[in-house]
XYZ file of C-alpha atoms in Angstrom:
548
model
C -55.532 -189.445 135.363
C -52.701 -191.781 133.616
C -53.441 -194.723 136.592
C -56.530 -194.173 136.702
C -56.833 -194.757 132.822
C -55.084 -198.241 133.680
C -56.881 -199.106 136.483
C -60.029 -198.906 134.246
C -58.273 -200.558 131.277
C -57.221 -203.686 133.240
C -61.045 -203.691 135.201
C -62.522 -204.160 131.639
C -60.353 -206.805 130.655
C -60.796 -209.301 133.824
C -64.163 -208.824 132.042
C -63.524 -209.297 128.543
C -64.713 -212.757 126.966
C -63.305 -212.297 123.973
C -59.746 -213.401 123.057
C -58.702 -210.903 120.686
C -60.213 -207.747 122.159
C -58.358 -208.793 125.176
C -55.170 -209.612 123.591
C -55.598 -205.702 121.399
C -56.080 -204.308 125.227
C -53.548 -206.125 126.655
C -50.821 -204.804 124.474
C -52.146 -201.097 125.293
C -52.099 -201.376 128.870
C -48.314 -203.245 128.195
C -47.534 -200.283 125.811
C -48.996 -197.816 128.156
C -50.371 -196.036 125.310
C -52.205 -193.438 127.149
C -53.189 -191.474 123.929
C -55.360 -194.830 122.305
C -56.633 -196.184 125.823
C -57.998 -192.661 126.431
C -59.800 -192.494 123.265
C -61.460 -195.546 124.190
C -62.266 -195.443 127.641
C -63.467 -191.409 127.424
C -66.973 -192.421 127.712
C -69.293 -195.247 126.479
C -70.997 -195.470 122.963
C -74.406 -194.273 123.606
C -77.335 -196.213 122.898
C -79.947 -194.321 121.042
C -82.401 -194.565 118.211
C -80.251 -195.814 115.599
C -79.165 -198.292 118.972
C -75.142 -198.666 118.443
C -72.890 -197.920 116.384
C -68.985 -197.565 116.050
C -65.786 -198.808 115.457
C -64.712 -202.509 116.458
C -62.030 -202.771 119.288
C -61.586 -202.983 122.742
C -63.005 -200.423 125.375
C -66.519 -199.177 126.023
C -66.307 -196.622 123.141
C -65.931 -199.310 120.229
C -68.153 -202.214 119.161
C -67.336 -205.639 121.247
C -68.889 -208.146 123.216
C -68.954 -206.571 126.061
C -70.676 -203.572 124.839
C -72.809 -206.149 123.353
C -73.634 -207.871 126.141
C -74.435 -205.290 128.632
C -76.583 -203.416 125.773
C -78.592 -207.012 125.508
C -78.730 -207.274 129.262
C -79.789 -203.675 129.445
C -82.870 -204.441 126.462
C -83.851 -207.717 128.350
C -84.322 -205.851 131.504
C -86.553 -203.114 130.463
C -88.668 -205.430 128.205
C -89.155 -207.387 131.537
C -90.372 -204.409 133.145
C -92.840 -204.131 130.135
C -94.249 -207.236 130.292
C -92.932 -208.917 128.234
C -90.967 -211.931 130.415
C -91.068 -215.297 128.468
C -91.561 -213.318 125.085
C -90.045 -213.813 122.125
C -86.680 -212.000 120.813
C -85.530 -212.670 117.390
C -82.267 -211.792 116.079
C -80.408 -211.095 112.890
C -77.550 -210.671 111.768
C -75.089 -209.316 108.796
C -72.111 -210.826 107.534
C -69.162 -208.141 109.090
C -66.674 -208.497 111.426
C -68.214 -210.019 114.948
C -71.816 -209.829 113.784
C -72.283 -213.445 114.219
C -70.558 -213.370 117.678
C -73.040 -210.472 118.968
C -75.729 -212.222 117.760
C -75.258 -215.245 119.794
C -74.365 -213.409 122.739
C -77.709 -211.866 122.084
C -79.346 -215.138 122.151
C -77.299 -216.455 125.510
C -78.146 -212.988 127.252
C -81.943 -213.214 126.577
C -82.182 -216.964 127.248
C -80.485 -216.239 130.628
C -82.863 -213.223 131.522
C -86.086 -215.840 131.280
C -86.896 -214.399 127.282
C -87.111 -216.839 124.225
C -84.839 -215.859 121.782
C -84.575 -217.568 118.068
C -81.779 -216.531 115.720
C -82.097 -216.182 111.912
C -80.230 -218.902 110.074
C -77.216 -216.994 108.643
C -76.553 -213.954 107.453
C -79.446 -212.522 106.168
C -80.768 -208.774 105.011
C -81.843 -206.894 107.392
C -86.007 -206.425 106.208
C -85.686 -210.082 106.361
C -85.206 -209.900 110.183
C -87.708 -206.881 110.367
C -90.568 -209.367 108.388
C -89.647 -212.283 111.343
C -90.571 -209.977 114.011
C -94.127 -209.859 113.159
C -94.522 -212.890 111.278
C -93.293 -214.582 114.300
C -95.355 -212.269 117.045
C -91.627 -211.488 118.769
C -91.585 -208.895 121.403
C -88.310 -207.087 120.123
C -85.811 -207.825 117.836
C -82.178 -207.146 117.192
C -80.216 -206.645 113.802
C -76.870 -206.748 113.904
C -75.191 -204.407 111.016
C -73.620 -201.281 110.637
C -75.272 -201.343 107.351
C -73.496 -198.785 104.605
C -70.581 -197.696 107.045
C -66.792 -198.588 106.838
C -65.678 -202.291 107.195
C -64.229 -201.251 110.975
C -67.721 -200.788 112.101
C -70.608 -202.741 113.856
C -73.690 -201.892 115.042
C -77.027 -202.853 116.851
C -80.420 -202.095 115.459
C -83.507 -202.377 118.003
C -86.783 -202.933 116.713
C -89.896 -203.360 119.344
C -92.646 -205.599 118.844
C -95.121 -203.457 116.262
C -91.364 -204.660 114.007
C -90.862 -200.848 113.554
C -87.425 -199.736 115.330
C -87.553 -197.789 118.439
C -87.994 -193.841 118.933
C -87.938 -191.931 122.456
C -88.814 -192.730 125.461
C -87.863 -196.453 124.246
C -84.003 -195.719 123.741
C -83.362 -193.438 126.823
C -85.333 -196.206 129.330
C -83.049 -199.209 127.484
C -79.839 -196.856 127.641
C -80.488 -196.358 131.401
C -81.085 -200.753 132.112
C -77.423 -200.700 130.237
C -75.956 -198.239 132.057
C -77.331 -200.011 135.361
C -75.623 -203.070 134.662
C -72.887 -203.554 137.313
C -70.899 -205.762 135.555
C -70.484 -208.812 133.191
C -70.326 -211.483 135.912
C -74.215 -210.425 137.168
C -75.414 -211.761 133.461
C -76.118 -215.054 132.652
C -75.341 -216.403 129.644
C -75.906 -219.908 129.193
C -74.298 -221.882 126.292
C -77.683 -223.032 124.998
C -81.414 -222.892 124.964
C -81.855 -220.415 122.261
C -83.488 -221.522 119.051
C -81.387 -221.497 115.444
C -84.313 -220.595 112.867
C -84.779 -222.601 109.352
C -85.567 -220.878 106.306
C -89.008 -221.230 107.091
C -89.332 -217.352 107.950
C -87.371 -216.685 104.886
C -89.364 -218.537 102.749
C -92.843 -216.657 103.974
C -90.396 -213.225 103.689
C -90.059 -214.752 99.824
C -93.971 -215.805 99.580
C -95.031 -211.885 100.779
C -92.530 -210.186 97.912
C -94.744 -211.238 95.045
C -97.484 -209.227 96.312
C -95.637 -205.755 95.996
C -96.369 -206.420 92.119
C -99.342 -206.513 90.039
C -100.486 -210.362 88.949
C -99.839 -210.349 85.477
C -97.845 -207.295 84.962
C -94.791 -207.425 82.527
C -91.563 -208.563 84.076
C -89.383 -207.990 81.027
C -86.877 -205.487 82.599
C -83.538 -206.651 82.366
C -81.177 -205.844 85.398
C -77.135 -205.600 86.668
C -77.048 -205.936 90.171
C -74.168 -205.745 93.157
C -74.719 -206.748 96.501
C -71.793 -204.460 97.269
C -70.216 -207.440 98.823
C -73.405 -207.505 101.538
C -75.985 -210.274 102.260
C -78.433 -209.212 99.737
C -77.408 -211.699 96.628
C -79.150 -214.748 97.533
C -82.637 -213.012 98.774
C -82.743 -210.868 95.424
C -82.419 -213.523 93.546
C -84.638 -215.527 94.759
C -87.186 -212.936 94.632
C -86.762 -212.039 91.190
C -86.903 -216.003 90.278
C -89.821 -216.163 92.100
C -91.652 -212.899 89.943
C -90.455 -214.272 86.879
C -87.862 -211.464 85.892
C -84.903 -212.161 83.498
C -81.922 -213.360 86.204
C -79.839 -210.067 87.475
C -76.134 -210.127 85.708
C -74.016 -210.115 88.854
C -71.352 -208.108 89.394
C -68.921 -211.180 90.458
C -66.353 -208.622 92.348
C -68.598 -207.922 94.699
C -71.451 -210.506 94.796
C -70.245 -212.735 97.803
C -70.199 -211.106 101.401
C -67.034 -209.820 102.582
C -66.940 -208.018 105.676
C -63.217 -206.127 104.531
C -65.539 -204.634 101.041
C -62.153 -204.975 99.090
C -63.526 -202.857 96.003
C -65.168 -199.923 97.864
C -63.847 -197.057 99.954
C -67.133 -196.828 101.773
C -69.584 -199.382 100.555
C -72.456 -197.083 100.209
C -74.058 -196.532 96.780
C -73.999 -192.963 96.963
C -70.176 -192.379 97.480
C -68.368 -191.887 94.440
C -67.105 -194.598 93.151
C -69.151 -197.449 94.600
C -71.064 -198.366 91.726
C -68.185 -198.324 88.886
C -67.828 -201.929 88.635
C -71.984 -201.938 88.172
C -71.811 -199.401 85.618
C -68.941 -201.426 83.764
C -71.098 -204.698 83.868
C -74.197 -202.019 82.796
C -71.989 -201.454 79.306
C -70.932 -204.856 79.023
C -74.479 -206.360 79.607
C -76.579 -203.383 78.308
C -79.860 -203.807 80.493
C -82.392 -201.708 81.164
C -81.907 -200.747 84.672
C -78.867 -201.013 87.125
C -79.516 -201.870 90.401
C -77.819 -202.216 94.148
C -78.265 -203.057 97.451
C -76.341 -201.470 99.735
C -74.375 -204.231 102.791
C -77.492 -204.967 104.785
C -79.663 -204.864 101.546
C -82.362 -202.427 103.328
C -81.420 -199.621 100.990
C -81.965 -200.069 97.319
C -80.003 -198.164 94.735
C -80.663 -197.833 91.170
C -79.102 -196.170 88.103
C -80.583 -195.852 84.289
C -78.945 -195.365 80.890
C -78.300 -191.260 80.330
C -78.049 -191.539 76.609
C -74.294 -192.244 74.943
C -71.642 -190.722 75.765
C -67.756 -190.770 74.223
C -67.324 -194.311 75.854
C -70.628 -195.999 74.611
C -73.343 -195.857 77.615
C -73.179 -193.661 79.818
C -75.190 -194.400 83.298
C -76.511 -191.869 85.744
C -77.727 -192.922 89.445
C -80.770 -191.806 90.121
C -81.047 -189.885 93.357
C -83.474 -191.435 96.417
C -86.166 -188.946 95.784
C -86.397 -189.334 92.175
C -86.990 -193.269 93.015
C -88.975 -192.224 95.695
C -91.431 -189.993 93.199
C -91.115 -193.166 90.691
C -92.489 -195.972 93.041
C -95.207 -193.341 94.402
C -96.699 -192.580 90.855
C -96.414 -196.357 90.131
C -98.431 -197.340 93.258
C -100.719 -194.338 92.378
C -101.106 -195.747 89.226
C -101.986 -199.211 90.793
C -104.447 -197.831 92.015
C -102.816 -197.915 95.944
C -104.521 -196.623 99.155
C -103.370 -194.900 102.086
C -101.040 -192.724 103.469
C -97.921 -191.899 101.463
C -95.138 -190.614 103.802
C -91.514 -189.076 104.240
C -88.942 -187.603 106.023
C -88.558 -183.524 106.306
C -85.438 -183.980 104.160
C -87.075 -185.602 101.143
C -88.431 -183.756 98.501
C -91.279 -182.241 98.130
C -92.763 -183.947 95.647
C -94.254 -186.762 97.006
C -96.762 -184.590 98.499
C -97.690 -182.954 95.288
C -98.104 -186.406 93.788
C -100.292 -187.400 96.511
C -102.379 -184.294 96.978
C -102.820 -185.215 92.904
C -104.344 -188.602 93.771
C -106.259 -187.412 96.678
C -104.612 -189.583 99.180
C -103.488 -188.248 102.808
C -99.556 -187.123 103.140
C -97.295 -186.744 105.970
C -94.032 -185.656 106.880
C -91.907 -187.066 109.124
C -88.430 -186.751 110.907
C -85.460 -188.243 109.596
C -85.738 -192.225 109.746
C -87.503 -195.146 109.131
C -88.345 -195.518 112.638
C -90.756 -192.404 112.558
C -91.731 -193.328 108.585
C -93.013 -197.010 109.827
C -95.204 -195.280 112.469
C -97.538 -192.852 110.508
C -101.310 -194.362 110.650
C -102.393 -196.301 108.005
C -99.169 -195.990 106.106
C -99.317 -197.125 102.263
C -95.754 -195.883 101.237
C -92.660 -194.080 102.830
C -89.874 -193.496 101.589
C -86.671 -191.573 102.175
C -83.886 -189.711 100.099
C -81.330 -192.039 101.849
C -81.953 -194.225 99.369
C -85.060 -196.275 101.683
C -88.149 -197.491 100.538
C -90.856 -199.032 102.647
C -93.463 -200.477 99.598
C -95.204 -202.944 101.976
C -95.953 -201.836 105.452
C -97.936 -204.725 106.720
C -94.959 -207.425 105.956
C -92.080 -205.243 106.822
C -92.393 -201.766 108.278
C -88.963 -200.400 107.527
C -87.105 -199.985 104.343
C -86.925 -203.013 102.495
C -84.652 -202.898 99.502
C -85.283 -206.163 98.035
C -89.110 -204.882 97.504
C -88.068 -201.992 96.379
C -85.701 -203.778 93.737
C -88.660 -205.741 92.789
C -91.530 -202.834 92.154
C -89.066 -200.510 90.329
C -87.875 -202.964 87.887
C -91.665 -203.939 87.779
C -91.859 -200.059 86.754
C -89.523 -200.302 84.001
C -90.756 -203.416 82.342
C -94.504 -201.564 82.172
C -92.748 -198.521 80.991
C -90.704 -200.885 78.578
C -93.844 -202.386 77.227
C -94.673 -198.719 76.315
C -91.378 -197.563 74.523
C -90.649 -195.916 77.568
C -88.186 -195.493 80.380
C -87.951 -194.271 84.037
C -86.609 -190.725 83.010
C -89.132 -190.659 80.471
C -91.857 -190.835 83.743
C -90.039 -188.157 85.653
C -89.789 -185.653 82.683
C -93.495 -186.427 82.796
C -93.456 -185.384 86.868
C -91.381 -182.550 86.216
C -93.859 -180.920 83.754
C -97.258 -181.737 85.905
C -95.972 -180.818 89.339
C -92.748 -178.689 88.592
C -89.230 -179.684 88.558
C -88.164 -180.706 91.877
C -83.947 -180.623 91.997
C -82.753 -181.813 95.021
C -78.736 -181.754 96.490
C -77.221 -182.372 99.532
C -73.949 -180.619 101.070
C -72.559 -183.405 102.964
C -69.488 -183.117 104.885
C -67.695 -185.379 107.020
C -65.522 -184.152 109.644
C -63.086 -185.713 112.005
C -63.394 -183.696 115.010
C -67.401 -183.684 116.115
C -66.882 -179.723 117.095
C -66.719 -178.927 113.673
C -69.951 -179.940 113.143
C -71.519 -178.126 116.792
C -69.335 -174.881 115.795
C -71.394 -174.899 112.490
C -75.145 -175.202 113.756
C -74.168 -172.938 116.351
C -72.954 -170.506 113.821
C -75.998 -170.803 111.864
C -78.356 -170.058 115.097
C -76.535 -167.028 116.312
C -75.921 -165.564 112.753
C -78.758 -167.362 110.481
C -78.611 -165.995 107.238
C -81.385 -163.773 105.652
C -81.135 -165.323 102.430
C -79.746 -167.920 100.088
C -79.121 -167.921 96.557
C -80.374 -164.382 96.387
C -83.615 -165.594 97.216
C -84.984 -164.428 100.413
C -85.615 -166.670 103.323
C -89.337 -166.768 104.654
C -89.363 -168.933 107.089
C -86.250 -170.084 109.575
C -87.436 -172.904 111.643
C -84.947 -173.825 114.617
C -86.547 -177.829 115.244
C -84.930 -178.310 118.514
C -88.197 -176.723 119.500
C -90.108 -179.360 117.929
C -93.187 -178.241 115.757
C -96.629 -178.706 115.106
C -96.289 -181.785 113.339
C -92.638 -183.095 114.636
C -91.326 -183.827 117.971
C -87.836 -182.037 118.437
C -84.809 -182.855 116.660
C -81.313 -181.132 116.244
C -81.997 -179.334 112.763
C -82.603 -176.377 111.171
C -85.329 -175.687 108.152
C -85.487 -172.516 106.176
C -87.768 -172.151 103.380
C -87.278 -169.762 100.469
C -89.348 -168.217 97.496
C -89.117 -171.980 95.456
C -86.476 -173.467 97.571
C -85.834 -175.173 100.507
C -82.713 -176.053 103.102
C -82.590 -178.384 106.070
C -79.301 -178.357 108.277
C -78.704 -181.509 110.751
C -76.011 -183.671 112.374
C -76.155 -187.149 111.237
C -77.810 -189.565 113.490
C -75.140 -192.329 112.230
C -71.889 -191.121 110.786
C -69.776 -187.979 111.793
C -71.139 -185.834 109.342
C -72.858 -182.689 109.124
C -75.936 -183.173 106.068
C -77.454 -180.200 104.229
C -80.510 -181.057 101.957
C -81.280 -178.743 99.416
C -84.518 -178.656 96.954
C -85.390 -176.066 94.458
C -88.669 -176.099 92.573
C -88.729 -175.074 88.647
C -92.228 -174.671 87.429
C -92.230 -175.976 83.924
C -94.714 -175.444 81.222
C -94.232 -178.196 78.504
C -91.756 -181.032 77.721
C -89.655 -178.769 76.046
C -88.885 -176.301 78.640
C -87.128 -179.049 80.282
C -83.748 -178.688 79.541
C -83.664 -174.843 80.573
C -85.139 -176.196 83.766
C -82.728 -178.619 84.623
C -79.811 -175.815 83.762
C -81.718 -173.250 86.135
C -82.268 -175.311 89.014
C -78.036 -177.155 88.750
C -77.390 -173.263 88.872
C -79.624 -172.573 91.221
C -78.242 -175.567 93.839
C -74.676 -174.934 93.337
C -75.307 -171.170 94.544
C -77.517 -172.065 97.777
C -74.568 -175.073 98.478
C -71.678 -172.120 98.048
C -73.728 -169.672 100.208
C -74.567 -172.340 102.806
C -71.153 -173.454 102.999
C -70.157 -169.572 103.832
C -72.757 -169.292 106.105
C -72.336 -172.252 108.277
C -68.240 -171.722 108.116
C -67.235 -174.993 107.135
């Protein structure tokens, strides 16, 4: 076993085109570090519907140039088999370690395979790449990003020509083509021949961002903005300036791209502490809203002033479900037509809003790869801070246009002497208080997740928080409206729970929702207290049932 492992590592080393990972691997081989080598050579990073995502480093279980070149070669072979010989592949990248290298390697492989490649001019938000695919008539797109993962990670996200991310069976077909690449020596990689795009694509994207706003709407809301050390700042500032909003006050410490994300443990606005600097800036400048993008700017977080605390103004992050409902209500108020869609883990409030407005509504599996494919989509959102407000332009979540639209809504309400929290109160009185929460368990050992799922399947709970489970569904079988996925859904009287392994991180995620009827605005505090207690009890009971 030991000799075989060293031999495989040496074979990999002989092919590796990157001096950094070659050096790293050579040291591991020289030290005969069997444990570390085994971790890197225990298999290969699996290409799935999220593309590739993993820790940077040498070996087939890490993200590196060898893995990316193989992935690009497999994608090129797939595209040619689909009849796209000579088609255009557009490539974007963020500011993470190695992102530019991976983008350049992809362009070289596409060019060598007889496809045309065009690379965005510099690190730009993921939605700009998603827009460019449709704008340029490409047959596919690649975005090199690990979104809001830790600094040591990178990833590789694949879109097809409709501008949305791949779904089965394309992922399986591409994975088979990747597996069929015998070695890097058979992959032609010319040093030139692809196009580096100028700013005209970005300009076209920015010109479209205006279309998400109502002509002549108020544009007075003042914002604090953090790019979370990512690539969102310049594009968001340009979009806000075009729209005529006041220039956002920047969180200077997080404004410029930095692949080490020095001020946050995880560069995800949802993680504890990630918004602390933004809230400090909010206390200093007293804006109407605090807005954050994640590092590749496809997600948008929103915080509002929640009244006076001991230290002056206290800021509260709105949940993705709350922003999702606010944007829906705003679009309905503006007379939007078309289908409203969300993933099954998002709040059922969207369905109530759509129904009352007489609009079609659809639920999909988790991920914008599914939401973006809904027929006649006008608006789609996911509780993980993802919003698609311009599906004709960007068939994916877009943190830039979402930020524009929520700032327009805040401006409209400001003109009426109201806030986003006032509108949330109105929605609760109209449709019932829809309170959501998440039980999320990050693991070192993935078997913990498998064990929890197995325990819930073998010994399913019959009640949670004293509420009987009226319907238990194992989503691996699929439903009338959903393809199969690894998940469990429990319907309770006045509540709903979904349990699933994360598709992009080593986490087990449980999504909870309770609905409490509300007669008048005066009943809201009691309803909130009841909902919070019920959510806490469901969380406790679910933890026990899953053994986590």
